[in-house]
mmCIF file of C-alpha atoms and ligand atoms in Angstrom:
data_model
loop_
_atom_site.group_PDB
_atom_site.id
_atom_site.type_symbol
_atom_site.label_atom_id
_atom_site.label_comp_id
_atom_site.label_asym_id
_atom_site.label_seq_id
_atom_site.Cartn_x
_atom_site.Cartn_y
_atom_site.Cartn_z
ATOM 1 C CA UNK A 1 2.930 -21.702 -19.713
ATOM 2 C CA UNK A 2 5.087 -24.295 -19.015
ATOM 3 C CA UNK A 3 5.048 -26.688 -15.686
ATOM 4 C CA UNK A 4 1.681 -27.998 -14.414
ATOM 5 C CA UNK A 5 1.006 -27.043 -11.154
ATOM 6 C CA UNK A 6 0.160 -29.333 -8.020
ATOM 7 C CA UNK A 7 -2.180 -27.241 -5.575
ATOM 8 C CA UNK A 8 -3.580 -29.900 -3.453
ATOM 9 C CA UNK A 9 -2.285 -31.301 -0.279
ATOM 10 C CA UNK A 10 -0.799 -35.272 -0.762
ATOM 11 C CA UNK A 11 -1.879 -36.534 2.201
ATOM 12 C CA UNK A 12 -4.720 -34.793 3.769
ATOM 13 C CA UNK A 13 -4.806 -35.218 7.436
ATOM 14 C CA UNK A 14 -8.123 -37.332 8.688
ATOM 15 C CA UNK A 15 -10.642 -34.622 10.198
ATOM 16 C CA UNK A 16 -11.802 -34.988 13.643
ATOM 17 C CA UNK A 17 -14.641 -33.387 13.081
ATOM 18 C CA UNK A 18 -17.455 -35.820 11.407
ATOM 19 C CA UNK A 19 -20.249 -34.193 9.443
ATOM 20 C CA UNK A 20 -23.838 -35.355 9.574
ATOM 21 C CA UNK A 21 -25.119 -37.697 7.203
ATOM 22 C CA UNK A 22 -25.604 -36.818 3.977
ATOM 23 C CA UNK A 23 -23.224 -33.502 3.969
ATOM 24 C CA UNK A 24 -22.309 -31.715 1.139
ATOM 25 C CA UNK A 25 -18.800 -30.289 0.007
ATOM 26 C CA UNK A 26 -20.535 -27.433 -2.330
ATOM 27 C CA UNK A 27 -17.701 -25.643 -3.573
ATOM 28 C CA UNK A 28 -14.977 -28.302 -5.471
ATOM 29 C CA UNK A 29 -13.661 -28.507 -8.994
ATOM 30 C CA UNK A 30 -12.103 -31.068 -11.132
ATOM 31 C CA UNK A 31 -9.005 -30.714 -13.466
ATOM 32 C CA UNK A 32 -8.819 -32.697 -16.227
ATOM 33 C CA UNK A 33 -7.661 -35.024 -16.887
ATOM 34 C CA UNK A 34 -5.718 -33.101 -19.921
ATOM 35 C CA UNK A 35 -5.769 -35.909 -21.971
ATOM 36 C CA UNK A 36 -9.540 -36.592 -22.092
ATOM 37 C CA UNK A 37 -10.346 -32.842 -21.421
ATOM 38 C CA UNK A 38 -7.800 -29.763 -22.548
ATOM 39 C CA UNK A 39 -7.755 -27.291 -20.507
ATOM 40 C CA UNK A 40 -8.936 -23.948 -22.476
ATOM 41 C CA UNK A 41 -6.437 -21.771 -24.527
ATOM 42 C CA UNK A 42 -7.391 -18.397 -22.475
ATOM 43 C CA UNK A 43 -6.319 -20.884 -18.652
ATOM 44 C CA UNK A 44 -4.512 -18.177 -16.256
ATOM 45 C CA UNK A 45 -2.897 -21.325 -14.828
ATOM 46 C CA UNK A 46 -2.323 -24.960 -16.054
ATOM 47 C CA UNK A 47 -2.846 -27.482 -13.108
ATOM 48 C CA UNK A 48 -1.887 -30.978 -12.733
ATOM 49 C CA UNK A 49 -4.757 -33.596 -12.901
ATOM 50 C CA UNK A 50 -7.216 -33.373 -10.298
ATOM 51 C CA UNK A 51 -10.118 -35.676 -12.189
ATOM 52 C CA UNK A 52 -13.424 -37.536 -10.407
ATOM 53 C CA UNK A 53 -11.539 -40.744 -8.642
ATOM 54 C CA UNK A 54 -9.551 -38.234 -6.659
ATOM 55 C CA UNK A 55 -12.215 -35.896 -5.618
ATOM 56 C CA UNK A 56 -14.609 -38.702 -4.463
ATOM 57 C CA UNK A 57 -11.578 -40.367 -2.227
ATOM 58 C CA UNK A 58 -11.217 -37.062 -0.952
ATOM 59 C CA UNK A 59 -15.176 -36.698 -0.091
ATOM 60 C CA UNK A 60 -15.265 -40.494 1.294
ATOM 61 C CA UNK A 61 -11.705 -39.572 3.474
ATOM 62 C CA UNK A 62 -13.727 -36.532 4.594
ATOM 63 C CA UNK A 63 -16.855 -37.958 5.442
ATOM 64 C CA UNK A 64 -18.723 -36.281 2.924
ATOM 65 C CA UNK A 65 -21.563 -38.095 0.707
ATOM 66 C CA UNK A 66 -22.066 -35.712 -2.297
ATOM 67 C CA UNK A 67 -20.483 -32.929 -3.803
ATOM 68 C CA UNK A 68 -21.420 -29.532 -6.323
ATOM 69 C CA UNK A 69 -18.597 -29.493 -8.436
ATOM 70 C CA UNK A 70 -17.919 -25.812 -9.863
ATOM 71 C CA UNK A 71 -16.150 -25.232 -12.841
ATOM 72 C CA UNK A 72 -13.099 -24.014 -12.768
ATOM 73 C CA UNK A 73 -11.504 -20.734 -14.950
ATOM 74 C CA UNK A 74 -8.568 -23.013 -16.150
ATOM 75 C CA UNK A 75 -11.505 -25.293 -18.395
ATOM 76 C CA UNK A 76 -13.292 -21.722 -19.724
ATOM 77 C CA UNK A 77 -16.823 -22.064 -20.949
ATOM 78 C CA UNK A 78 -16.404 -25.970 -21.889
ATOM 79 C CA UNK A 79 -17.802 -28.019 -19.162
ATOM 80 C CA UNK A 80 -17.208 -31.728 -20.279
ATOM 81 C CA UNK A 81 -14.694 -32.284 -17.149
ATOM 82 C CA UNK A 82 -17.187 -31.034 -14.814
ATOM 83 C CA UNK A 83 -20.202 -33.011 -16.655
ATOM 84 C CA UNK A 84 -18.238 -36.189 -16.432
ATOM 85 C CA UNK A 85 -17.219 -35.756 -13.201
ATOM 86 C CA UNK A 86 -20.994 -35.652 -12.529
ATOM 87 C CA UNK A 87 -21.487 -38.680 -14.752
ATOM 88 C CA UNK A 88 -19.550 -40.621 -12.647
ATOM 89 C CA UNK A 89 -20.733 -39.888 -9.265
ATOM 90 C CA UNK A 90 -23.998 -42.027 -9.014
ATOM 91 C CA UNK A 91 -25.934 -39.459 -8.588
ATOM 92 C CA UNK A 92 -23.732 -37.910 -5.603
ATOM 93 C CA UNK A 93 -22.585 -34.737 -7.560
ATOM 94 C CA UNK A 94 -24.287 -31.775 -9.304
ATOM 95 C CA UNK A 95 -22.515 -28.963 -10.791
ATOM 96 C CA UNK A 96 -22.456 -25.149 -11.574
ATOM 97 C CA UNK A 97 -21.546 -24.273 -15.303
ATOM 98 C CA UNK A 98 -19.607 -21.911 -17.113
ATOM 99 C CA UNK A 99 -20.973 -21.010 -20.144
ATOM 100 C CA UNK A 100 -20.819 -18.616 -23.550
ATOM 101 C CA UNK A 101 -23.227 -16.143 -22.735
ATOM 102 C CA UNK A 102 -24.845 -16.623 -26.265
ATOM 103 C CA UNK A 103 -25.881 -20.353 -25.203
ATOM 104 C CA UNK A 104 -28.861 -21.706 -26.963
ATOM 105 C CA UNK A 105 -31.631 -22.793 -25.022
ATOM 106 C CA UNK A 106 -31.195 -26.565 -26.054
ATOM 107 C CA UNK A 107 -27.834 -26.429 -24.596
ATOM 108 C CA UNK A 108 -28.690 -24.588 -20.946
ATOM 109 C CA UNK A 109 -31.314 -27.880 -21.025
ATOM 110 C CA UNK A 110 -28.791 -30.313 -21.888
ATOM 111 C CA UNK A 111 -26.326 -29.026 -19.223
ATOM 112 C CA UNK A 112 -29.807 -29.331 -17.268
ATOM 113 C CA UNK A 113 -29.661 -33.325 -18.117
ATOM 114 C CA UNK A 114 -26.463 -33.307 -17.339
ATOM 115 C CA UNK A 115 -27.017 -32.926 -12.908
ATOM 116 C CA UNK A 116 -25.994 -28.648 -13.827
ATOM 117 C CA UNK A 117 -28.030 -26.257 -11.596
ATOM 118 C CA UNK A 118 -26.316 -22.811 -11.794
ATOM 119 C CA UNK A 119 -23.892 -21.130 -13.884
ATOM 120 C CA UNK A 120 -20.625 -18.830 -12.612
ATOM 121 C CA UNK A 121 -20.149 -15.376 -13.399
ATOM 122 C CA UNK A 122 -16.159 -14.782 -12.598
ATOM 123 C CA UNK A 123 -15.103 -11.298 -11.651
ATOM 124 C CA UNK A 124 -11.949 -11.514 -11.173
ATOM 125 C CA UNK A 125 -9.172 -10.013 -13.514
ATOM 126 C CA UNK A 126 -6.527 -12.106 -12.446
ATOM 127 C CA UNK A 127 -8.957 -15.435 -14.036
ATOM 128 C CA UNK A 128 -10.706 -14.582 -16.473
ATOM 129 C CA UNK A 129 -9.911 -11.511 -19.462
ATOM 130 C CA UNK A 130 -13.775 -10.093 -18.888
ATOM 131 C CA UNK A 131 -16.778 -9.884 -17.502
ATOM 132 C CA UNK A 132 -19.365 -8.904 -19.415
ATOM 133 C CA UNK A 133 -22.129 -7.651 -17.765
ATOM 134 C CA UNK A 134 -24.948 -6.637 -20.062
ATOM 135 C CA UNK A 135 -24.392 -10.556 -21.917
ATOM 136 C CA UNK A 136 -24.567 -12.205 -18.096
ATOM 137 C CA UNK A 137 -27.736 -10.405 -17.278
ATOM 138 C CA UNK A 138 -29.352 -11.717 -20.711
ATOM 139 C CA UNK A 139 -28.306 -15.331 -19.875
ATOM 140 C CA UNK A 140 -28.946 -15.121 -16.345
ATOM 141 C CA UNK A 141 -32.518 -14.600 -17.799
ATOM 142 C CA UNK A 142 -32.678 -17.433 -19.968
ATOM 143 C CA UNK A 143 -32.138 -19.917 -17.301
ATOM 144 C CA UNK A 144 -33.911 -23.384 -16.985
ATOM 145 C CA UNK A 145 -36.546 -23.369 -13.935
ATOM 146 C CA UNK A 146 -34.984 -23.797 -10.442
ATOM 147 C CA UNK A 147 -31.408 -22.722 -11.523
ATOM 148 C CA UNK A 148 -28.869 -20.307 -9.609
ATOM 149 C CA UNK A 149 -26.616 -17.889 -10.601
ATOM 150 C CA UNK A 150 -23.039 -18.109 -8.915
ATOM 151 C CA UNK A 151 -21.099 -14.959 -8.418
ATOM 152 C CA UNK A 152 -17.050 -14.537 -7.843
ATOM 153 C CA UNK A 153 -15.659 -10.909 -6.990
ATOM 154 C CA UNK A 154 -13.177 -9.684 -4.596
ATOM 155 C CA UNK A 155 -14.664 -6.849 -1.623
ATOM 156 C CA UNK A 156 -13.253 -3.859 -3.419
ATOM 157 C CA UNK A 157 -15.781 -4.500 -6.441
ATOM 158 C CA UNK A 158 -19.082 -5.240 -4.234
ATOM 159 C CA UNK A 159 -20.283 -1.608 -4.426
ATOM 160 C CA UNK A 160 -19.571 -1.621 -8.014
ATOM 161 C CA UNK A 161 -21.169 -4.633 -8.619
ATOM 162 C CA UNK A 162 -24.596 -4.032 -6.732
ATOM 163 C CA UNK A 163 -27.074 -2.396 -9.685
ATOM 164 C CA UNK A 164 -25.945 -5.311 -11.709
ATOM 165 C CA UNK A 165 -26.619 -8.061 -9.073
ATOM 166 C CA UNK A 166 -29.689 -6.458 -8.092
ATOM 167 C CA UNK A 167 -30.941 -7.215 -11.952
ATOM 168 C CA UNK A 168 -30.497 -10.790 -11.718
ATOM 169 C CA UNK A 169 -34.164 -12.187 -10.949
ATOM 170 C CA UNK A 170 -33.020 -15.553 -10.000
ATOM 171 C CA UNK A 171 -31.241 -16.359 -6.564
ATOM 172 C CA UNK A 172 -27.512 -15.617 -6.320
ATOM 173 C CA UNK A 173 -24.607 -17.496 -4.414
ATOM 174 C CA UNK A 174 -21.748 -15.300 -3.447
ATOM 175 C CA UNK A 175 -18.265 -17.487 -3.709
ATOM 176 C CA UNK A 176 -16.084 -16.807 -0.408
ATOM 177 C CA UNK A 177 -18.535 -14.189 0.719
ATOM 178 C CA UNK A 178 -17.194 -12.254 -2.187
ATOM 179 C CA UNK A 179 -13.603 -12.517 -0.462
ATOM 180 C CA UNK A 180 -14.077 -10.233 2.583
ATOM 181 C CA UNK A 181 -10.480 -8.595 4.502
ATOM 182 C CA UNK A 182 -11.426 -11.429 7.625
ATOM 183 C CA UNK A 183 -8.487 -9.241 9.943
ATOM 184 C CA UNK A 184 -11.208 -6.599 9.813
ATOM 185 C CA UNK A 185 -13.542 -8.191 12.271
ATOM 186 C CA UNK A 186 -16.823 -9.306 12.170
ATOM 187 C CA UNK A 187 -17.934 -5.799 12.732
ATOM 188 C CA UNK A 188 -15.219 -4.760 9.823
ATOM 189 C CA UNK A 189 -16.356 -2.645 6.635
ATOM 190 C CA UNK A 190 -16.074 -5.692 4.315
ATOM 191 C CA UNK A 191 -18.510 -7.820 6.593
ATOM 192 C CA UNK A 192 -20.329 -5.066 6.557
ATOM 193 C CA UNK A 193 -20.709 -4.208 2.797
ATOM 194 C CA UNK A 194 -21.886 -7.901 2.384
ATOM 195 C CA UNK A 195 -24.120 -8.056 4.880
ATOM 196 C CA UNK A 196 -25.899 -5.459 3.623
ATOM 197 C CA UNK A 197 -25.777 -6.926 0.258
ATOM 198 C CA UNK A 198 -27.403 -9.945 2.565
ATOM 199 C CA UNK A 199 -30.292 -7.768 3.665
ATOM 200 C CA UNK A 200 -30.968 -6.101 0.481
ATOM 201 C CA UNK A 201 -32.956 -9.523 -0.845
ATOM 202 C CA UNK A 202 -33.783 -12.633 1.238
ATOM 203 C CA UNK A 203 -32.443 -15.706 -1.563
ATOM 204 C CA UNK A 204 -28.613 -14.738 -1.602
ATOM 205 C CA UNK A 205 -26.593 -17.347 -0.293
ATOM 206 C CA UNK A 206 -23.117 -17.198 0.421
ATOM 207 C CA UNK A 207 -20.208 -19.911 0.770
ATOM 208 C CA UNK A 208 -18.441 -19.888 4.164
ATOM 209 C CA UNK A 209 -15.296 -21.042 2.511
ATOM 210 C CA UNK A 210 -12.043 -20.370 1.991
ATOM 211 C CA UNK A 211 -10.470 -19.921 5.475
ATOM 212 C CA UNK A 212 -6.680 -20.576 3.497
ATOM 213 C CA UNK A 213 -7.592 -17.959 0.955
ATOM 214 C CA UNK A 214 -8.824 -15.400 3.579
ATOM 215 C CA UNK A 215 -6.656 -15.863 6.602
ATOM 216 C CA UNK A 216 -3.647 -17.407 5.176
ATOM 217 C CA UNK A 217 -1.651 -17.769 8.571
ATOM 218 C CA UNK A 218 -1.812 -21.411 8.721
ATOM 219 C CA UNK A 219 -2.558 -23.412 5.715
ATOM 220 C CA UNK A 220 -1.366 -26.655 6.753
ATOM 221 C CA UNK A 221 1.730 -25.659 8.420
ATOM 222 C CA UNK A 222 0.112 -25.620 12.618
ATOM 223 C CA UNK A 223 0.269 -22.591 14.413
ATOM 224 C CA UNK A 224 -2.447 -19.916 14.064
ATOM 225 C CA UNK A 225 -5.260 -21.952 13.544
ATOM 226 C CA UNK A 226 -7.344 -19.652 11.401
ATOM 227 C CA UNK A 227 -8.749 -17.086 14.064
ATOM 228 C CA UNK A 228 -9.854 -14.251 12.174
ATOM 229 C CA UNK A 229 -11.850 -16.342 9.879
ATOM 230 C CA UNK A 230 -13.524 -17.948 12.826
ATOM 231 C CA UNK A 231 -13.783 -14.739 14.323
ATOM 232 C CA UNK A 232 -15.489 -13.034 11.184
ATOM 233 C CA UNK A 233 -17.284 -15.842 9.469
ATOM 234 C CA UNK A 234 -19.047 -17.271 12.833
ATOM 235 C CA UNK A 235 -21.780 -14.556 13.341
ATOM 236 C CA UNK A 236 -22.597 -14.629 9.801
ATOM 237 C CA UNK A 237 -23.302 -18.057 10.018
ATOM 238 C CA UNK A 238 -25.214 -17.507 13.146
ATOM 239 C CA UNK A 239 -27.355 -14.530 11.493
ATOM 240 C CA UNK A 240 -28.101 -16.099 8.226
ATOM 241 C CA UNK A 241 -27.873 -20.139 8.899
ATOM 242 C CA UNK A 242 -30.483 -20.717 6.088
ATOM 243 C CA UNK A 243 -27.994 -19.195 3.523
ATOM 244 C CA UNK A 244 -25.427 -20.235 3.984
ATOM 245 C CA UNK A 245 -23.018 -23.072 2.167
ATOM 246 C CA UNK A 246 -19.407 -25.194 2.955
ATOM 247 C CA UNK A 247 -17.104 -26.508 0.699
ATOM 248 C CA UNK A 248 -13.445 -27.344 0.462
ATOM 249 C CA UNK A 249 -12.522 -25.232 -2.529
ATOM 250 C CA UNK A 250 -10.510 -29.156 -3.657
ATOM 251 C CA UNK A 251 -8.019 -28.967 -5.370
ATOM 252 C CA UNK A 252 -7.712 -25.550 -3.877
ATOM 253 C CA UNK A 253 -6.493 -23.489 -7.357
ATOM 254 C CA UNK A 254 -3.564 -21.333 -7.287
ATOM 255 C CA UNK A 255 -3.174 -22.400 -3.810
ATOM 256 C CA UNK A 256 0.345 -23.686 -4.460
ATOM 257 C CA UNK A 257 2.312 -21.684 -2.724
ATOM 258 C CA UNK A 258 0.168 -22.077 0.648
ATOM 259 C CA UNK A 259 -1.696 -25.556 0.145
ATOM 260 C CA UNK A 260 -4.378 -26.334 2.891
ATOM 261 C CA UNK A 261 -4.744 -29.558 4.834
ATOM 262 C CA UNK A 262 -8.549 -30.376 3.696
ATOM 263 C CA UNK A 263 -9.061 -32.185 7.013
ATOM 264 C CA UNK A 264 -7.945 -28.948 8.937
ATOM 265 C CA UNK A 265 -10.245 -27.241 6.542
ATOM 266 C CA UNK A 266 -13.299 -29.478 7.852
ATOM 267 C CA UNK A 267 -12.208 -28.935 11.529
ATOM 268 C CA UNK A 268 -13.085 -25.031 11.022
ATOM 269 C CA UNK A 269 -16.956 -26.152 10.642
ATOM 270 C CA UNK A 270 -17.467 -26.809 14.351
ATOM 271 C CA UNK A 271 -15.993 -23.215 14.631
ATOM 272 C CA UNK A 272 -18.010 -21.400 12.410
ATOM 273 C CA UNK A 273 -21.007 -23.654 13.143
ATOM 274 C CA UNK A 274 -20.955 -24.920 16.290
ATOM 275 C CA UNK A 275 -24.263 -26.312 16.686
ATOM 276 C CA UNK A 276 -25.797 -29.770 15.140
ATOM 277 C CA UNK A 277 -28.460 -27.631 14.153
ATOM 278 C CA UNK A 278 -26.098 -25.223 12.625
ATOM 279 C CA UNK A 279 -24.252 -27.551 11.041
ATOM 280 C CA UNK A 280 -27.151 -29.528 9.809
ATOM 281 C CA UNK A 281 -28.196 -26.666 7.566
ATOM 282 C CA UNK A 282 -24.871 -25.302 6.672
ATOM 283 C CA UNK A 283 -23.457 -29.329 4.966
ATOM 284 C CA UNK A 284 -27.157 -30.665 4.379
ATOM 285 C CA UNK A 285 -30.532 -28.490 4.003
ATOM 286 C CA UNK A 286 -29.298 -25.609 2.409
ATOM 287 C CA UNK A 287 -27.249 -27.404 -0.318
ATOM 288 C CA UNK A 288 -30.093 -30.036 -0.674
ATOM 289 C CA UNK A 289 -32.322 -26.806 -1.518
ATOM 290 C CA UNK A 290 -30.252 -25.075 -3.855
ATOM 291 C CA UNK A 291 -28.943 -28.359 -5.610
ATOM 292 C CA UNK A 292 -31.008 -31.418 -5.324
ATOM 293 C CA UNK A 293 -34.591 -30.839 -5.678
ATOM 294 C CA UNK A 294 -34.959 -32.432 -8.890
HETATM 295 C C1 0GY B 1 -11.892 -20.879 -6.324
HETATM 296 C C2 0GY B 1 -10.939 -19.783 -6.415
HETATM 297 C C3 0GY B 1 -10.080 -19.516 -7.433
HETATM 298 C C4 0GY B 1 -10.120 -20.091 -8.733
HETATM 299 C C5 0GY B 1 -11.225 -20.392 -9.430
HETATM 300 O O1 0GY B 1 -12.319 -21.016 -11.359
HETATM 301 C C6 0GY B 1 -11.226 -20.828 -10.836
HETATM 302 O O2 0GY B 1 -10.162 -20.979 -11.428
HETATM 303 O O3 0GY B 1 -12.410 -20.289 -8.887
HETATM 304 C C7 0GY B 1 -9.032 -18.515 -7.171
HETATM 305 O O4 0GY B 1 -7.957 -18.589 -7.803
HETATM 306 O O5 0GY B 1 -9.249 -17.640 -6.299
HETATM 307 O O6 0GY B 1 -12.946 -20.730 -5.729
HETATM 308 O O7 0GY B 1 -11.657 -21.936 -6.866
#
């Protein structure tokens, strides 16, 4: 690979929309930097650095107070980036690991230490070279007390992936609502398939993210200001407010071709949520739950 790749917007734009006090961006990763942390040999893509000092300008620009830093494909199972990133935050950032499934128990407790409360399972082909699901369900057994397990897949896999969800004992948090077609309508066969998934357990959570990945009219550019999202991801919200999660997705990987404004990005809350009470839950309870109560 050659060329490091810039997928974040320069100048975000500042968001009219304030959040509550105390809101949470729940879905961000750091990159680097390379120097102090390679990125892994197996990366699908090699990004410029996106370290701690830039994501926490971003959250302040925002209007955010903490963050849950996920980590991202392009580090593999090596988390220092993310555990620094933590580190540095004051106690404003906890994290979501990506680990060898063979982990020892000492180090799911140091990761523990270290502000982690969940670890990623990645489904998807184009990010990771496998899955493997008999070695996830044995370490999404051995997890510390209170921890989550965080699930990436595209819609075309949900069925698939359903007897092996079902096994995991501890609660799950679908990325990007496991990347449903939004132009289908909230009444579409994707929405649907995951609201059934929903239904089938009462602690899944989902992330109502990703309006640049799922309705990629605008991104930044004006014009169609993210409708079918809105459309499709508002009664969700509505039906399931105490499962539900925000984040920006910062710094927005392989997004280069199409990079968001991150303050247009927080103006979709009001339309997804458009109640304090809504919103309230959405940037601050829920997160709190799942993240901070330890
Ligand atoms: C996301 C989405 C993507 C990438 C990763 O770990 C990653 O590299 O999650 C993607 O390319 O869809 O949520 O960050």
């Amino acid at each position: 690979m050659t060329g490091r790749i810039v997928s974040w917007h320069a100048s975000p734009s500042k968001p009219r929309y304030r959040p509550p006090a105390g809101a949470i961006d729940a879905h961000c990763h750091v990159f680097g930097p390379q120097a102090q942390f390679p990125f892994s040999a197996k990366a699908k893509y090699l990004p410029e650095d996106a370290g701690a000092d830039m994501l926490f300008a971003l959250r302040d620009h925002l209007g955010f107070d903490r963050n849950v830093i996920v980590q991202a494909s392009c580090h593999g199972t090596d988390n220092a980036a993310t555990l620094h990133a933590i580190a540095r935050s004051q106690g404003r950032a906890r994290g979501v690991a990506v680990v060898d499934p063979a982990i020892s128990e000492a180090e799911l407790h140091a990761l523990h230490a270290g502000g982690i409360r969940g670890i990623r399972f990645n489904f998807l082909k184009r990010l990771v070279d496998d899955a493997p699901k008999d070695k996830f369900l044995d370490v999404a057994a051995r997890l510390p007390a209170g921890w989550h397990v965080v699930i990436y897949f595209e819609a075309d896999i949900l069925e698939e992936l359903r007897g092996f969800m079902d096994a995991i004992r501890v609660p799950l948090v679908i990325d990007h609502m496991g990347r449903p077609d939004v132009a289908q309508g909230p009444g579409g066969p994707d929405m649907a398939a995951f609201r059934a998934l929903l239904n089938s357990r009462d602690d899944i959570w989902f992330k109502a993210t990703c309006p640049d990945r799922l309705d990629p009219a605008r991104n930044g550019k004006g014009g169609d200001p993210w409708n079918a999202f809105a459309d499709a991801v508002a009664p969700l919200v509505a039906d399931y407010p105490d499962r539900v999660l925000w984040g920006t997705d910062w710094p927005h990987p392989n997004m280069q071709d199409a990079i968001p404004d991150d303050g247009h990005l927080v103006d979709m809350i009001p339309r997804i949520a458009p109640t304090a009470d809504l919103q309230h839950r959405m940037l601050v309870a829920n997160p709190m739950a799942l993240y901070w109560t330890d």
